[in-house]
Short mmCIF file of C-alpha atoms and ligand atoms in Angstrom, two decimals:
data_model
loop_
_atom_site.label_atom_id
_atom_site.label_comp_id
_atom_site.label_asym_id
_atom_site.label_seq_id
_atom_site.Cartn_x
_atom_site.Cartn_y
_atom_site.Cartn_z
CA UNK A 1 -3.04 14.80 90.06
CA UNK A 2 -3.79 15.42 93.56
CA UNK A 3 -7.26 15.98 92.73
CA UNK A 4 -7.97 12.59 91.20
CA UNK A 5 -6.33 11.18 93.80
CA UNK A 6 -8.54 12.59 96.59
CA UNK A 7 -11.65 11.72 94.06
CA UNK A 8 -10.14 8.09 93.83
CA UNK A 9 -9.84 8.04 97.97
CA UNK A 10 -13.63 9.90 98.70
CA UNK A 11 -15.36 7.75 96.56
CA UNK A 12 -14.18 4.08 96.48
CA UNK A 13 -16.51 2.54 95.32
CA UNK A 14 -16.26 4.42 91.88
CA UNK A 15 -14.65 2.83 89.00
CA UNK A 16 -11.89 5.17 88.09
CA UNK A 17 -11.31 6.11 84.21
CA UNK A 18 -8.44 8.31 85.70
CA UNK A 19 -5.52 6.65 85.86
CA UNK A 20 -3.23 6.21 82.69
CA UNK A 21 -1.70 3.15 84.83
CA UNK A 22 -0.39 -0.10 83.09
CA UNK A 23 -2.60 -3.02 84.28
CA UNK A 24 -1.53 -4.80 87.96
CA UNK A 25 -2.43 -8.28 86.37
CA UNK A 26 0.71 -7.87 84.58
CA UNK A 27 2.65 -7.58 88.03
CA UNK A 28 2.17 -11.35 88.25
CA UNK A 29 4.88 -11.73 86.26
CA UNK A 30 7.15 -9.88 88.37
CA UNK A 31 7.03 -11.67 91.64
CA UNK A 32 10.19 -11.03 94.05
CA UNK A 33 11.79 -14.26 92.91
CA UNK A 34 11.64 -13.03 89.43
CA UNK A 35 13.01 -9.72 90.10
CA UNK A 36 15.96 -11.24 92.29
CA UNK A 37 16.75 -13.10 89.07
CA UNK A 38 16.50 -10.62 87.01
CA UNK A 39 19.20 -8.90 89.50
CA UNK A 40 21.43 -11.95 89.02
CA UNK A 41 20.73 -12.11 85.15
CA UNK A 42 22.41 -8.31 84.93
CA UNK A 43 25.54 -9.14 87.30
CA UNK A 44 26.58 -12.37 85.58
CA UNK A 45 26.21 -10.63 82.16
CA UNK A 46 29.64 -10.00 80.67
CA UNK A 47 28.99 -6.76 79.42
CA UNK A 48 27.51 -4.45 82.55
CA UNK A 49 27.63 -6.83 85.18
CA UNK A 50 29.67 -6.78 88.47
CA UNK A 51 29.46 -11.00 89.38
CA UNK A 52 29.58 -12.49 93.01
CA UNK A 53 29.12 -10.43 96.43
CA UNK A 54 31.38 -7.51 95.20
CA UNK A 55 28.46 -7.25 92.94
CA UNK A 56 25.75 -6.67 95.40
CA UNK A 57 27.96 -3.78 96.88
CA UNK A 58 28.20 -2.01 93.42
CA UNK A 59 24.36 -2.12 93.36
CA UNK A 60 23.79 -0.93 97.03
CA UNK A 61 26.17 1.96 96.39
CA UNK A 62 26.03 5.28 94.93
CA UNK A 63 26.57 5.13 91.20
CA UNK A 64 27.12 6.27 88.51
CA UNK A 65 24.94 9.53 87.41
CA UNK A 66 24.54 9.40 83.72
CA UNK A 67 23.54 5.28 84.81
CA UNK A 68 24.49 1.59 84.45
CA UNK A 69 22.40 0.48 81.70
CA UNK A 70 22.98 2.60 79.00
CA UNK A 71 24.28 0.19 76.16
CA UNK A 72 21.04 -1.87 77.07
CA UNK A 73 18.68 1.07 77.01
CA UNK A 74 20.45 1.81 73.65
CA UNK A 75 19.76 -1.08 72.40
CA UNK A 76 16.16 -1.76 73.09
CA UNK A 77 15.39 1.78 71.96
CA UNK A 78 17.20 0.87 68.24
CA UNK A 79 15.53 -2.78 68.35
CA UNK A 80 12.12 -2.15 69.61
CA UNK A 81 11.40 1.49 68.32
CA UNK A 82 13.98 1.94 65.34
CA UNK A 83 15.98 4.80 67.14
CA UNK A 84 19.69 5.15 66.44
CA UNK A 85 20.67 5.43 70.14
CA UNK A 86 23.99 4.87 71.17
CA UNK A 87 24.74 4.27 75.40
CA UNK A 88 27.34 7.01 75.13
CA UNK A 89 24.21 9.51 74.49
CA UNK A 90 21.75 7.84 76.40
CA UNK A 91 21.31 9.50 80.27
CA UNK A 92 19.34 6.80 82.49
CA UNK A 93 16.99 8.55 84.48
CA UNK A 94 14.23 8.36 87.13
CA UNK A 95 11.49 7.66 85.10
CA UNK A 96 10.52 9.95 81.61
CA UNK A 97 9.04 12.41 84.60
CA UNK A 98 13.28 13.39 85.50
CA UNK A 99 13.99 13.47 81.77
CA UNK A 100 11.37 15.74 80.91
CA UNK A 101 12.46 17.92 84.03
CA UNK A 102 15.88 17.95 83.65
CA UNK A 103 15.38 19.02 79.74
CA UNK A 104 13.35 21.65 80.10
CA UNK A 105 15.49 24.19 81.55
CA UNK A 106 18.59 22.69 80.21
CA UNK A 107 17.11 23.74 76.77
CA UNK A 108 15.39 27.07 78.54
CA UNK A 109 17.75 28.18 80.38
CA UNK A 110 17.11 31.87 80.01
CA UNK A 111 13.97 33.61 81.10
CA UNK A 112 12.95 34.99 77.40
CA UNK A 113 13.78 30.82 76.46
CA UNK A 114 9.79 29.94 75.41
CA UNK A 115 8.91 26.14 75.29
CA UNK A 116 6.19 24.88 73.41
CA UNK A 117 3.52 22.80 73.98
CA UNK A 118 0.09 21.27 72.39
CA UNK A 119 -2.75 22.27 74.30
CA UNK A 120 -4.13 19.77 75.77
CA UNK A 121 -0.81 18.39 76.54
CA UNK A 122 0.05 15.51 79.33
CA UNK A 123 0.30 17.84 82.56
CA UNK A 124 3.47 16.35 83.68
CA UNK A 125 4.73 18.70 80.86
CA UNK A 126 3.41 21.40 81.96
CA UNK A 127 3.99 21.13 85.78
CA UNK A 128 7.69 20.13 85.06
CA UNK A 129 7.52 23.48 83.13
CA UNK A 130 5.90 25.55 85.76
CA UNK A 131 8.33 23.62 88.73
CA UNK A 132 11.69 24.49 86.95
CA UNK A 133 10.41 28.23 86.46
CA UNK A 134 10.52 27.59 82.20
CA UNK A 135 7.34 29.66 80.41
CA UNK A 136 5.25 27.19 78.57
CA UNK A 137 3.72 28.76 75.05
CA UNK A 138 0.51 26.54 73.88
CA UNK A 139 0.22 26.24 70.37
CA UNK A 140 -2.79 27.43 68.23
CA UNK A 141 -5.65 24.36 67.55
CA UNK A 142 -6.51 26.76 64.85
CA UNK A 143 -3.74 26.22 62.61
CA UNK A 144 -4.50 23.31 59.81
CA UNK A 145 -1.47 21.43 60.78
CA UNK A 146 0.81 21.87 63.79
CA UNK A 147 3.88 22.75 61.63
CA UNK A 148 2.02 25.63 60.76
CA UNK A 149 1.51 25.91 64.46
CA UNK A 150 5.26 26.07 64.85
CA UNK A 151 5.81 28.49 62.73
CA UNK A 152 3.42 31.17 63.65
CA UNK A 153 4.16 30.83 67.64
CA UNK A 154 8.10 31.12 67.13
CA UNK A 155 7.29 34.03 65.39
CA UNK A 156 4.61 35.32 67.49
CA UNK A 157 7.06 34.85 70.01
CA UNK A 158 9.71 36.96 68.39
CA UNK A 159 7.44 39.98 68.38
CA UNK A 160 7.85 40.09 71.94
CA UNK A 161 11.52 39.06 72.36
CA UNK A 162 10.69 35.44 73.42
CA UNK A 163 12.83 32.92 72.03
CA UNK A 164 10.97 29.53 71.27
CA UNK A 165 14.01 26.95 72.40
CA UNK A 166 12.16 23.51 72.07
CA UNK A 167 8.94 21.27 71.59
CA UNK A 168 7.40 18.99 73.92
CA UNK A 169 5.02 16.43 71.99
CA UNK A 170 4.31 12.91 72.31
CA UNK A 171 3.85 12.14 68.58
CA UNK A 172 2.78 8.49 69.51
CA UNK A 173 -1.09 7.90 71.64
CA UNK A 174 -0.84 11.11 72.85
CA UNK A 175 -1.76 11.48 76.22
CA UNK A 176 -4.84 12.54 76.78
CA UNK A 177 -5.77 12.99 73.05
CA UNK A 178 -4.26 9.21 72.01
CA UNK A 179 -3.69 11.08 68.56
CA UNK A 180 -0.80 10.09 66.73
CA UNK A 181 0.96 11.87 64.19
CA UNK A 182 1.22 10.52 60.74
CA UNK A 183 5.03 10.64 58.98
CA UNK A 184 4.52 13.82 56.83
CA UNK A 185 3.69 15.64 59.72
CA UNK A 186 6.47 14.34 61.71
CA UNK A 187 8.51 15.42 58.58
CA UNK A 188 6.96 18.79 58.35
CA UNK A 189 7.61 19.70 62.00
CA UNK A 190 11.02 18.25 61.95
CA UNK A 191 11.90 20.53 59.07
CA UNK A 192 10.31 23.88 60.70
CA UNK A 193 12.05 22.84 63.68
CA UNK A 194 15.97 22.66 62.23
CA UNK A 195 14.94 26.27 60.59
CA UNK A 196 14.47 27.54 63.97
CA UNK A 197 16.81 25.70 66.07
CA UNK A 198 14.19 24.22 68.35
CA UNK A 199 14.59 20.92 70.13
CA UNK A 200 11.94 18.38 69.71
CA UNK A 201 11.50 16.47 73.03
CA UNK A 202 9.57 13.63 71.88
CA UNK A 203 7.96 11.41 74.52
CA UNK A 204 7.15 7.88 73.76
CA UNK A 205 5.94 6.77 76.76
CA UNK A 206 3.17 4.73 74.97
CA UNK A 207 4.45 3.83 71.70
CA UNK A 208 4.92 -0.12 71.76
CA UNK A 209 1.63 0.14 72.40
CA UNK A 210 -0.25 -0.16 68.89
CA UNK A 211 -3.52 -2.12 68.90
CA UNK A 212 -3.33 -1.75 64.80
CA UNK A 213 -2.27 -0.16 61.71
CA UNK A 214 1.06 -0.09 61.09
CA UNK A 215 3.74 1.96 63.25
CA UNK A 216 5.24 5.03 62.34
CA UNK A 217 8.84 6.12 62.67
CA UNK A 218 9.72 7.86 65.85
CA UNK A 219 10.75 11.51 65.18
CA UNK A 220 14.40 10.81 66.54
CA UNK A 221 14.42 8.01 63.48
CA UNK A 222 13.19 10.46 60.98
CA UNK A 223 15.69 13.30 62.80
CA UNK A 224 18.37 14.36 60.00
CA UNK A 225 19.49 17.35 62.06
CA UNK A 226 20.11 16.72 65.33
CA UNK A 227 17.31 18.08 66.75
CA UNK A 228 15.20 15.28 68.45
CA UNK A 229 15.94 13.87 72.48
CA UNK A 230 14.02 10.94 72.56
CA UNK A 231 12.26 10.13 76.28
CA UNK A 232 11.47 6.43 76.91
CA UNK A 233 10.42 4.67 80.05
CA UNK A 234 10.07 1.27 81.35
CA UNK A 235 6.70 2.51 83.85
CA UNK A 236 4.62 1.10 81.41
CA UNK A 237 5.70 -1.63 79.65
CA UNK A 238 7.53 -3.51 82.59
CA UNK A 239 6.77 -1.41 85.78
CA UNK A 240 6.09 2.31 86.91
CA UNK A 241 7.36 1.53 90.30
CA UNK A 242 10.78 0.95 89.48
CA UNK A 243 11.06 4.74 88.14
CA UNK A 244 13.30 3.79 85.22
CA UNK A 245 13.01 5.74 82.35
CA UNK A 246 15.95 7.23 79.54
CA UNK A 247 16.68 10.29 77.74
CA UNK A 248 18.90 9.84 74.18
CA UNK A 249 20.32 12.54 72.58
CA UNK A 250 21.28 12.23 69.21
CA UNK A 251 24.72 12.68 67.61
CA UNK A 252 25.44 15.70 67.51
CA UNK A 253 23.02 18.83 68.05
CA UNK A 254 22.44 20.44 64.73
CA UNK A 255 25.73 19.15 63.44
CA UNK A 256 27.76 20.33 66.69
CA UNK A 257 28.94 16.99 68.15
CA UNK A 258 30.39 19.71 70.66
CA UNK A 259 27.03 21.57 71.61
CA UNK A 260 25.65 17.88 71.99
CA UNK A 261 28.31 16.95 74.63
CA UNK A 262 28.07 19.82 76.33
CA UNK A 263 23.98 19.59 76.65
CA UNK A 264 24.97 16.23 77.87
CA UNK A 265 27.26 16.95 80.64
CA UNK A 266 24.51 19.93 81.65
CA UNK A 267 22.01 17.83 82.27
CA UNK A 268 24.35 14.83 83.95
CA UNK A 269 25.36 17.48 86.58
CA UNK A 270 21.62 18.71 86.59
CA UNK A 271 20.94 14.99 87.59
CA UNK A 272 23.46 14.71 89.99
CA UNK A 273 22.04 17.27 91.83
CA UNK A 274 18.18 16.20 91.66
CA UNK A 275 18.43 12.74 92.61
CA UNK A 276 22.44 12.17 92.48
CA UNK A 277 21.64 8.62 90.54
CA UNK A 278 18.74 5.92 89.32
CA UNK A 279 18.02 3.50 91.90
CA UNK A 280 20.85 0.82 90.57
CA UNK A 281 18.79 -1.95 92.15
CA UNK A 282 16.03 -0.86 89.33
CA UNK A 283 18.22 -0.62 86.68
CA UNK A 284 19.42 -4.14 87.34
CA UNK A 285 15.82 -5.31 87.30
CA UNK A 286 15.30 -3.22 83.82
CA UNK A 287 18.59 -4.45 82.40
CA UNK A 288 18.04 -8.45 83.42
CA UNK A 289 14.37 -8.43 81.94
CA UNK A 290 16.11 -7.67 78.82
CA UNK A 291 18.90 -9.42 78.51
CA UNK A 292 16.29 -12.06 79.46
CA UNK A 293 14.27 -10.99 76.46
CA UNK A 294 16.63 -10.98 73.82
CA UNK A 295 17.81 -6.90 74.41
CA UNK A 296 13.50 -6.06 73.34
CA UNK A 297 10.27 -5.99 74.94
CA UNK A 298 7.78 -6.26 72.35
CA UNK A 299 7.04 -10.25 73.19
CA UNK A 300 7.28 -9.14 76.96
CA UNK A 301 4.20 -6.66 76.53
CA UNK A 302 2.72 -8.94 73.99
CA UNK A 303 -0.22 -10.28 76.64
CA UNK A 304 -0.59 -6.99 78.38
CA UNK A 305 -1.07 -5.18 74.54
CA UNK A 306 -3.74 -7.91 74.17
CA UNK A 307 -5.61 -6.75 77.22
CA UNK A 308 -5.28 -3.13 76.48
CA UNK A 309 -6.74 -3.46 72.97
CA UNK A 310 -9.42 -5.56 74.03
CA UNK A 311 -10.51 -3.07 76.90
CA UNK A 312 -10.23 -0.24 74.25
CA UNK A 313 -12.84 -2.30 71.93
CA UNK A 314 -15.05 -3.08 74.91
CA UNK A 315 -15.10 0.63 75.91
CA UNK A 316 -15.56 1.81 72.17
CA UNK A 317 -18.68 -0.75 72.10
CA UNK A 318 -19.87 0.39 75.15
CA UNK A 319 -19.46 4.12 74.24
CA UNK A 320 -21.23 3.02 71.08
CA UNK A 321 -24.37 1.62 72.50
CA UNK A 322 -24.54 4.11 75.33
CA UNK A 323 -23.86 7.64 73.59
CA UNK A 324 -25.17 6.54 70.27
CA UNK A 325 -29.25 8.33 71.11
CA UNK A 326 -26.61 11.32 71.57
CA UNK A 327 -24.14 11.43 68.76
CA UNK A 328 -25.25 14.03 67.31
CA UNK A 329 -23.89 16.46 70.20
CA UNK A 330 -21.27 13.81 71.79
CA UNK A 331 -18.11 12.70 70.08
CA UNK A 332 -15.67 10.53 70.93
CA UNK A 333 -11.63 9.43 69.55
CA UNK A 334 -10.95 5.98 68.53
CA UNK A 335 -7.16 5.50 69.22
CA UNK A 336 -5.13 3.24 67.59
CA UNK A 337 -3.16 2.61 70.72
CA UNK A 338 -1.88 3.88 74.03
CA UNK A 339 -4.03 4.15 76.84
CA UNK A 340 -6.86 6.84 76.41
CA UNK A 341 -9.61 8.00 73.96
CA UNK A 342 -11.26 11.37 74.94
CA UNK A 343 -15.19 12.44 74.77
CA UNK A 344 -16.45 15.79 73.63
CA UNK A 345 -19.32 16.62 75.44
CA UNK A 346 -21.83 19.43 74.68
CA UNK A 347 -21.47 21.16 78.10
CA UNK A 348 -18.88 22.05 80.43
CA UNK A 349 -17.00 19.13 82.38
CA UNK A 350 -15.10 20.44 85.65
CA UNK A 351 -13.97 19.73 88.44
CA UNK A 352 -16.62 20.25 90.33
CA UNK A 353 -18.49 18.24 87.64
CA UNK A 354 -15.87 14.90 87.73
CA UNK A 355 -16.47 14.95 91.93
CA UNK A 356 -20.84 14.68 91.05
CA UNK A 357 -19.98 12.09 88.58
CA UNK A 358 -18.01 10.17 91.15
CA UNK A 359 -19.99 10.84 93.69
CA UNK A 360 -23.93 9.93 91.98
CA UNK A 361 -22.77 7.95 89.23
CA UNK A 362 -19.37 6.14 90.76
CA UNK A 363 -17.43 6.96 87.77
CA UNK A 364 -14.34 8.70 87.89
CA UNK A 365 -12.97 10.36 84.45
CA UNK A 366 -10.74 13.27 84.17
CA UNK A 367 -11.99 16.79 82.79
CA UNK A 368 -9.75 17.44 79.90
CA UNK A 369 -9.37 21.17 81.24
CA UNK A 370 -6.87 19.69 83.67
CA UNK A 371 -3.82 19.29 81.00
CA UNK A 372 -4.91 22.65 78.97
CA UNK A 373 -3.66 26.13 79.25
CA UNK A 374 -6.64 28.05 78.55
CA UNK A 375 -10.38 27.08 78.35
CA UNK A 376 -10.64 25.46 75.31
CA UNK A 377 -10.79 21.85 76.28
CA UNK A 378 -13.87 23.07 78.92
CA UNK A 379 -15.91 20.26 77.43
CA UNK A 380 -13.66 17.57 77.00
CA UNK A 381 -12.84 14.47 79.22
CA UNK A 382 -10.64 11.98 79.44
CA UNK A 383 -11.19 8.53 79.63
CA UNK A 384 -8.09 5.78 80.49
CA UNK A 385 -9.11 2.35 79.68
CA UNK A 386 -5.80 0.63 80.90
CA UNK A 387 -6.20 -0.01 84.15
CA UNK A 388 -9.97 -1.60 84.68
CA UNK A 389 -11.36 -4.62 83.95
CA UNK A 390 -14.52 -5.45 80.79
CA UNK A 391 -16.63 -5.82 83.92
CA UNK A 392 -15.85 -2.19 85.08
CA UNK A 393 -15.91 -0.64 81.47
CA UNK A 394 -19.37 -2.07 81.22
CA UNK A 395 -20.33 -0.38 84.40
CA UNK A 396 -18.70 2.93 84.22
CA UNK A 397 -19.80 4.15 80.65
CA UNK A 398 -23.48 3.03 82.33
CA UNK A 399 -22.50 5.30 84.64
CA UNK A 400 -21.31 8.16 82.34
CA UNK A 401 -24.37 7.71 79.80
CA UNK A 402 -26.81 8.52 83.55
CA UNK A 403 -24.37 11.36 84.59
CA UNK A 404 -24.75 12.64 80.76
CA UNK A 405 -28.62 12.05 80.21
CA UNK A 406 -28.72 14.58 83.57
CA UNK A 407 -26.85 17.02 81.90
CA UNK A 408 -28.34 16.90 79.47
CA UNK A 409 -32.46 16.75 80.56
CA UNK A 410 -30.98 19.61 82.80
CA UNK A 411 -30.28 21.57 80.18
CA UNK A 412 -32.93 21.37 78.16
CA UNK A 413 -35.11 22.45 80.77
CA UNK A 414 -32.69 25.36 81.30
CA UNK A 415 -33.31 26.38 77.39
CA UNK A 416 -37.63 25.78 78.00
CA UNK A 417 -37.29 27.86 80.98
CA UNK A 418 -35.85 30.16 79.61
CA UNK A 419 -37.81 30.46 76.26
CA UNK A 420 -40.86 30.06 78.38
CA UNK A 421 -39.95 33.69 80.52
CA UNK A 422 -38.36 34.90 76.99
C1 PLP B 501 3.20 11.05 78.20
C2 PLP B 501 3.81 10.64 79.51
N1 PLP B 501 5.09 10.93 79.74
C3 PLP B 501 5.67 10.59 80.89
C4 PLP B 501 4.97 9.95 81.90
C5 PLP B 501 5.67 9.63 83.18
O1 PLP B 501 6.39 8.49 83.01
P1 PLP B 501 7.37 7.93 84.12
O2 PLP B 501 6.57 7.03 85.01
O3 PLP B 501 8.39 7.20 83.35
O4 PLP B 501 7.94 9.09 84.86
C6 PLP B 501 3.64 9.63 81.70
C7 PLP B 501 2.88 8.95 82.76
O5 PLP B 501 1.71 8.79 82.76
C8 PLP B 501 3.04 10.00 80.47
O6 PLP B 501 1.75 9.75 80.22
#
């Protein structure tokens, strides 16, 4: 992260495919007059509200740690992604980032506890992992489905007295792949999950956004056990700024309603001692756009999903015309949502490699190695379309097809060279 950050600061000029950031035009919408409303909206409702000046004090306080908003963030998780979340299980946190952090070695908490991850995977994951001292297993890309996956790293894991304890995936535009897994493999997992006890922590950071095709259950829908804690956040389909995001557990955890509320109270006190409680300003800003919306936000995204599918078909064109003299040694995803697509490239793409690209051919992307575990995403890159304009697409897959045709005369005069001295 700090990386791209310093790339995005050297080189300025450089149109940055980086950033998995929802779009500032949308922050029009969300000018200080409309957030003070939204403020009043939530203390004049009748359900969490706190009306007149007494109200303000409530919000500038301390609060409450587990949150204020819960039977809203219920609700729009039920109406706009079909989970059965009730506010009594749903822990308001400070952003999905907290959730994921606070999970991880609630579920983990001993030091043979084993969590598992895709590789790639989004490296929030795995830093969370690394900063809360939980060991992060990466599971095979060898394996025809990931169920199998599963399976053979719990019991790889039991061969050396490792306990695999839960599952971080983000079943919907997975970021960086965008994949997104179809039913039967939610189904699949699910079941090789309740066999071994392990907790699915499913992130849905991007899942309202679906450009087409139709949507497919959430794992905590399809979740017959009690094994799925569903992470949502409001960064990207209202603002990231406001750090609001949820965790919802579900009723009971494998049919203990007791194990469920004491994971529960864990990670409330976990909270409470990480960042006490959510900004209660921000959750009144969360809570007012939806009670101004009708409890949902899929007509509030609506113009913001039209922008991001329209960027993702300007960059697939572009990718299209530029890479096509390559595609027989260049490959690149075609997401049906979220905000990335990925390019497999027939030569290494580091570090070192994203600060030339930035540098000659003022285009920042991010080297896929960055969210792996091991070297097998070496020559893979990612590529956010979310937060640039058609005007910038245009210019920075120009810029990637120059930085690529280098690589690419470079090393074919590598291979003469050498089969000229061979
Ligand atoms: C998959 C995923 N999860 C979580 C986050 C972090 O979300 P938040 O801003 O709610 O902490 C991101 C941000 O990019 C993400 O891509």
């Amino acid at each position: 992260m700090n990386f791209l950050n310093e790339v995005s600061s050297l080189f300025p000029s450089a149109v940055s495919l980086a950033s998995g950031r929802p779009s500032d035009r949308f922050f029009d919408r969300l000018n200080p007059q409309v957030l003070l409303n939204a403020v009043n909206v939530y203390q004049n409702d009748s359900v969490g509200g706190h009306g007149g000046a007494h109200g303000w004090a409530h919000l500038l306080q301390y609060g409450r740690t587990a949150g204020i908003i819960n039977e809203l963030v219920a609700q729009q998780v039920q109406c706009d992604e079909g989970v059965p979340a009730s506010a009594d299980r749903v822990l308001i946190t400070s952003g999905c980032q907290e959730a994921v952090a606070l999970c991880l070695p609630a579920l983990c908490p001993e030091p043979s506890d084993v969590l598992l991850v895709c590789n790639p995977t989004y490296i929030g994951a795995i830093g969370a992992a690394k900063a809360t001292g939980v060991a992060a297993a990466a599971l095979s890309n060898s394996e025809p489905c990931l169920a199998d996956a599963i399976e053979l790293a719990v019991l790889q894991l039991r061969q050396k007295s490792q306990q695999a304890r839960a599952i971080y995936l983000i079943p919907d535009f997975d970021n960086p792949t965008g994949r997104v897994l179809d039913a039967d493999e939610r189904r699949n997992i699910l079941q090789v999950c309740a066999r071994h006890r392990l907790v699915v922590l499913e992130d849905n950071a991007y899942g309202l956004f679906r450009y087409d095709g139709d949507p497919v259950p959430p794992m905590a829908a399809l979740d017959e056990v009690g094994s799925v804690i569903y992470l949502s956040t409001f960064s990207k389909t209202i603002s990231p700024a406001l750090r609001v995001g949820a965790a919802s557990l579900p009723d009971t955890m494998f049919g203990d309603a007791a194990a469920r509320r004491s994971l529960w109270e864990d990670l409330v006190r976990r909270k409470s001692f990480v960042t006490v409680n959510t900004s209660q300003i921000a959750q009144a800003i969360v809570a007012g756009l939806l009670i101004q919306n009708g409890g949902r936000l899929g007509d509030w995204i609506r113009p913001a999903l039209d922008w991001y599918r329209e960027n993702r078909d300007i960059m697939l064109c572009e990718l299209d015309s530029v890479f096509s003299p390559f595609s027989d040694q260049i490959r690149w995803s075609r997401p049906s949502g979220g905000f990335f697509l990925t390019l497999d490239l027939p030569f290494r793409f580091g570090a070192d490699c994203a600060d030339e690209c930035a540098r000659r051919d003022h285009v920042i992307v991010t080297p896929l190695s960055f969210f792996a575990l091991d070297n097998s995403q070496d020559c893979r890159i990612r590529l956010a379309f979310s937060a640039v304009t058609p005007e910038q697409i245009r210019t920075s897959v120009t810029g990637l097809g120059h930085y690529v045709a280098r690589r690419l005369e470079q090393k074919l005069l590598r291979l003469r060279d050498g089969g000229a001295r061979g």
